[in-house]
């Protein structure tokens, strides 16, 4: 594959990505996929989806897990509802993540990913220890499917994420770096954070955001690529500095406005294409 192929985040029947048809119209060579609902995760649907991908000449590079009951309404709600951290849903979601891993294998995809949630910062917290355990369990399942597990960034500062990865201690655990999330959640400067965790970054999102007036207490604002505080050129230069050559996967989370979403992703493709040329990729 060429260096830095462009990608977009897609959805079938769950999540905020664009439809595969839109990815095809936009002419991108790669996608990330939000895992579809359980009723769609069948061998038959996998075969149909694979045929569409083949037809469109698109490579699927990451399958993202998401769960019913998750809400991104505000930061405290994320802490209460997202990922493997809430104890009451943890084992059911871990089981579902393994099923998503199996579905990703049917799609020939070697990477699954998720927002793990707000991991407790106190490493002695019993909840922390349980999240470490369940992550090991999912990593081991993914390994049997020949897959890596990528953690989406944003909900932890870089240092906490590094410590968590080291505590899990599995060789197939890596990072999907999303620079906008660090701004949206107020967890750190995206470029400085990327430098800290770069050695674990195996996939990325290209998404932009503006800082909130009170970062960490309220959401920052997601904005079209190039109009926020990430600094796309510096982002690509930093990825380059540790040898990242994988897809640049555009994410624009305004699925409720599909026409605007498509237009802004089109603009993002042009921006990244120009930057790639400028940086000699
Ligand atoms: Mg993302």
PDB file of N, CA, C and O in Angstrom, residues 226-251:
ATOM      1  N   UNK A 226      -8.849  20.978   9.523  1.00  0.00           N
ATOM      2  CA  UNK A 226      -8.071  22.156   9.139  1.00  0.00           C
ATOM      3  C   UNK A 226      -8.575  23.434   9.782  1.00  0.00           C
ATOM      4  O   UNK A 226      -7.902  24.457   9.746  1.00  0.00           O
ATOM      5  N   UNK A 227      -9.762  23.404  10.381  1.00  0.00           N
ATOM      6  CA  UNK A 227     -10.322  24.624  10.981  1.00  0.00           C
ATOM      7  C   UNK A 227     -10.219  24.640  12.504  1.00  0.00           C
ATOM      8  O   UNK A 227     -10.695  25.559  13.159  1.00  0.00           O
ATOM      9  N   UNK A 228      -9.610  23.610  13.069  1.00  0.00           N
ATOM     10  CA  UNK A 228      -9.535  23.513  14.529  1.00  0.00           C
ATOM     11  C   UNK A 228      -8.136  23.785  15.058  1.00  0.00           C
ATOM     12  O   UNK A 228      -7.309  24.397  14.389  1.00  0.00           O
ATOM     13  N   UNK A 229      -7.887  23.294  16.260  1.00  0.00           N
ATOM     14  CA  UNK A 229      -6.640  23.584  16.967  1.00  0.00           C
ATOM     15  C   UNK A 229      -5.597  22.472  16.873  1.00  0.00           C
ATOM     16  O   UNK A 229      -4.557  22.548  17.518  1.00  0.00           O
ATOM     17  N   UNK A 230      -5.878  21.405  16.089  1.00  0.00           N
ATOM     18  CA  UNK A 230      -4.902  20.309  16.012  1.00  0.00           C
ATOM     19  C   UNK A 230      -3.638  20.761  15.280  1.00  0.00           C
ATOM     20  O   UNK A 230      -2.522  20.558  15.769  1.00  0.00           O
ATOM     21  N   UNK A 231      -3.812  21.394  14.108  1.00  0.00           N
ATOM     22  CA  UNK A 231      -2.652  21.725  13.269  1.00  0.00           C
ATOM     23  C   UNK A 231      -2.302  20.516  12.419  1.00  0.00           C
ATOM     24  O   UNK A 231      -1.457  19.707  12.789  1.00  0.00           O
ATOM     25  N   UNK A 232      -2.985  20.375  11.273  1.00  0.00           N
ATOM     26  CA  UNK A 232      -2.863  19.135  10.492  1.00  0.00           C
ATOM     27  C   UNK A 232      -1.451  18.906   9.945  1.00  0.00           C
ATOM     28  O   UNK A 232      -0.978  17.778   9.898  1.00  0.00           O
ATOM     29  N   UNK A 233      -0.789  19.990   9.533  1.00  0.00           N
ATOM     30  CA  UNK A 233       0.557  19.784   8.969  1.00  0.00           C
ATOM     31  C   UNK A 233       1.498  19.255  10.051  1.00  0.00           C
ATOM     32  O   UNK A 233       2.244  18.291   9.826  1.00  0.00           O
ATOM     33  N   UNK A 234       1.419  19.854  11.230  1.00  0.00           N
ATOM     34  CA  UNK A 234       2.271  19.401  12.333  1.00  0.00           C
ATOM     35  C   UNK A 234       1.899  17.978  12.751  1.00  0.00           C
ATOM     36  O   UNK A 234       2.771  17.179  13.109  1.00  0.00           O
ATOM     37  N   UNK A 235       0.627  17.672  12.677  1.00  0.00           N
ATOM     38  CA  UNK A 235       0.149  16.307  12.994  1.00  0.00           C
ATOM     39  C   UNK A 235       0.808  15.296  12.046  1.00  0.00           C
ATOM     40  O   UNK A 235       1.384  14.296  12.492  1.00  0.00           O
ATOM     41  N   UNK A 236       0.757  15.588  10.742  1.00  0.00           N
ATOM     42  CA  UNK A 236       1.347  14.652   9.776  1.00  0.00           C
ATOM     43  C   UNK A 236       2.867  14.581   9.936  1.00  0.00           C
ATOM     44  O   UNK A 236       3.456  13.507   9.842  1.00  0.00           O
ATOM     45  N   UNK A 237       3.491  15.739  10.191  1.00  0.00           N
ATOM     46  CA  UNK A 237       4.951  15.728  10.389  1.00  0.00           C
ATOM     47  C   UNK A 237       5.329  14.875  11.592  1.00  0.00           C
ATOM     48  O   UNK A 237       6.344  14.173  11.579  1.00  0.00           O
ATOM     49  N   UNK A 238       4.515  14.948  12.638  1.00  0.00           N
ATOM     50  CA  UNK A 238       4.815  14.177  13.854  1.00  0.00           C
ATOM     51  C   UNK A 238       4.612  12.686  13.598  1.00  0.00           C
ATOM     52  O   UNK A 238       5.427  11.855  14.020  1.00  0.00           O
ATOM     53  N   UNK A 239       3.537  12.342  12.876  1.00  0.00           N
ATOM     54  CA  UNK A 239       3.331  10.931  12.515  1.00  0.00           C
ATOM     55  C   UNK A 239       4.524  10.424  11.708  1.00  0.00           C
ATOM     56  O   UNK A 239       5.009   9.305  11.911  1.00  0.00           O
ATOM     57  N   UNK A 240       4.992  11.277  10.802  1.00  0.00           N
ATOM     58  CA  UNK A 240       6.127  10.918   9.952  1.00  0.00           C
ATOM     59  C   UNK A 240       7.391  10.688  10.783  1.00  0.00           C
ATOM     60  O   UNK A 240       8.196   9.817  10.471  1.00  0.00           O
ATOM     61  N   UNK A 241       7.525  11.470  11.865  1.00  0.00           N
ATOM     62  CA  UNK A 241       8.765  11.440  12.648  1.00  0.00           C
ATOM     63  C   UNK A 241       8.990  10.078  13.311  1.00  0.00           C
ATOM     64  O   UNK A 241      10.109   9.725  13.615  1.00  0.00           O
ATOM     65  N   UNK A 242       7.921   9.324  13.559  1.00  0.00           N
ATOM     66  CA  UNK A 242       8.154   7.971  14.074  1.00  0.00           C
ATOM     67  C   UNK A 242       7.767   6.888  13.073  1.00  0.00           C
ATOM     68  O   UNK A 242       7.503   5.749  13.429  1.00  0.00           O
ATOM     69  N   UNK A 243       7.726   7.263  11.800  1.00  0.00           N
ATOM     70  CA  UNK A 243       7.611   6.259  10.745  1.00  0.00           C
ATOM     71  C   UNK A 243       6.217   5.730  10.486  1.00  0.00           C
ATOM     72  O   UNK A 243       6.056   4.665   9.891  1.00  0.00           O
ATOM     73  N   UNK A 244       5.166   6.464  10.899  1.00  0.00           N
ATOM     74  CA  UNK A 244       3.816   6.003  10.606  1.00  0.00           C
ATOM     75  C   UNK A 244       3.522   6.166   9.112  1.00  0.00           C
ATOM     76  O   UNK A 244       3.659   7.271   8.565  1.00  0.00           O
ATOM     77  N   UNK A 245       3.128   5.071   8.460  1.00  0.00           N
ATOM     78  CA  UNK A 245       2.847   5.126   7.014  1.00  0.00           C
ATOM     79  C   UNK A 245       1.427   4.641   6.693  1.00  0.00           C
ATOM     80  O   UNK A 245       1.051   4.545   5.536  1.00  0.00           O
ATOM     81  N   UNK A 246       0.650   4.302   7.727  1.00  0.00           N
ATOM     82  CA  UNK A 246      -0.683   3.716   7.523  1.00  0.00           C
ATOM     83  C   UNK A 246      -1.714   4.732   7.056  1.00  0.00           C
ATOM     84  O   UNK A 246      -1.402   5.899   6.792  1.00  0.00           O
ATOM     85  N   UNK A 247      -2.981   4.286   6.977  1.00  0.00           N
ATOM     86  CA  UNK A 247      -4.039   5.161   6.482  1.00  0.00           C
ATOM     87  C   UNK A 247      -4.263   6.413   7.334  1.00  0.00           C
ATOM     88  O   UNK A 247      -4.046   6.393   8.539  1.00  0.00           O
ATOM     89  N   UNK A 248      -4.679   7.484   6.661  1.00  0.00           N
ATOM     90  CA  UNK A 248      -5.140   8.716   7.316  1.00  0.00           C
ATOM     91  C   UNK A 248      -6.661   8.688   7.218  1.00  0.00           C
ATOM     92  O   UNK A 248      -7.225   8.988   6.159  1.00  0.00           O
ATOM     93  N   UNK A 249      -7.310   8.296   8.288  1.00  0.00           N
ATOM     94  CA  UNK A 249      -8.744   8.021   8.239  1.00  0.00           C
ATOM     95  C   UNK A 249      -9.544   9.207   8.778  1.00  0.00           C
ATOM     96  O   UNK A 249      -9.466   9.532   9.961  1.00  0.00           O
ATOM     97  N   UNK A 250     -10.282   9.830   7.874  1.00  0.00           N
ATOM     98  CA  UNK A 250     -11.036  11.038   8.217  1.00  0.00           C
ATOM     99  C   UNK A 250     -12.305  10.668   8.968  1.00  0.00           C
ATOM    100  O   UNK A 250     -13.042   9.754   8.568  1.00  0.00           O
ATOM    101  N   UNK A 251     -12.541  11.403  10.033  1.00  0.00           N
ATOM    102  CA  UNK A 251     -13.743  11.195  10.829  1.00  0.00           C
ATOM    103  C   UNK A 251     -14.427  12.550  10.983  1.00  0.00           C
ATOM    104  O   UNK A 251     -13.787  13.528  11.345  1.00  0.00           O
TER     105      UNK A 251
END
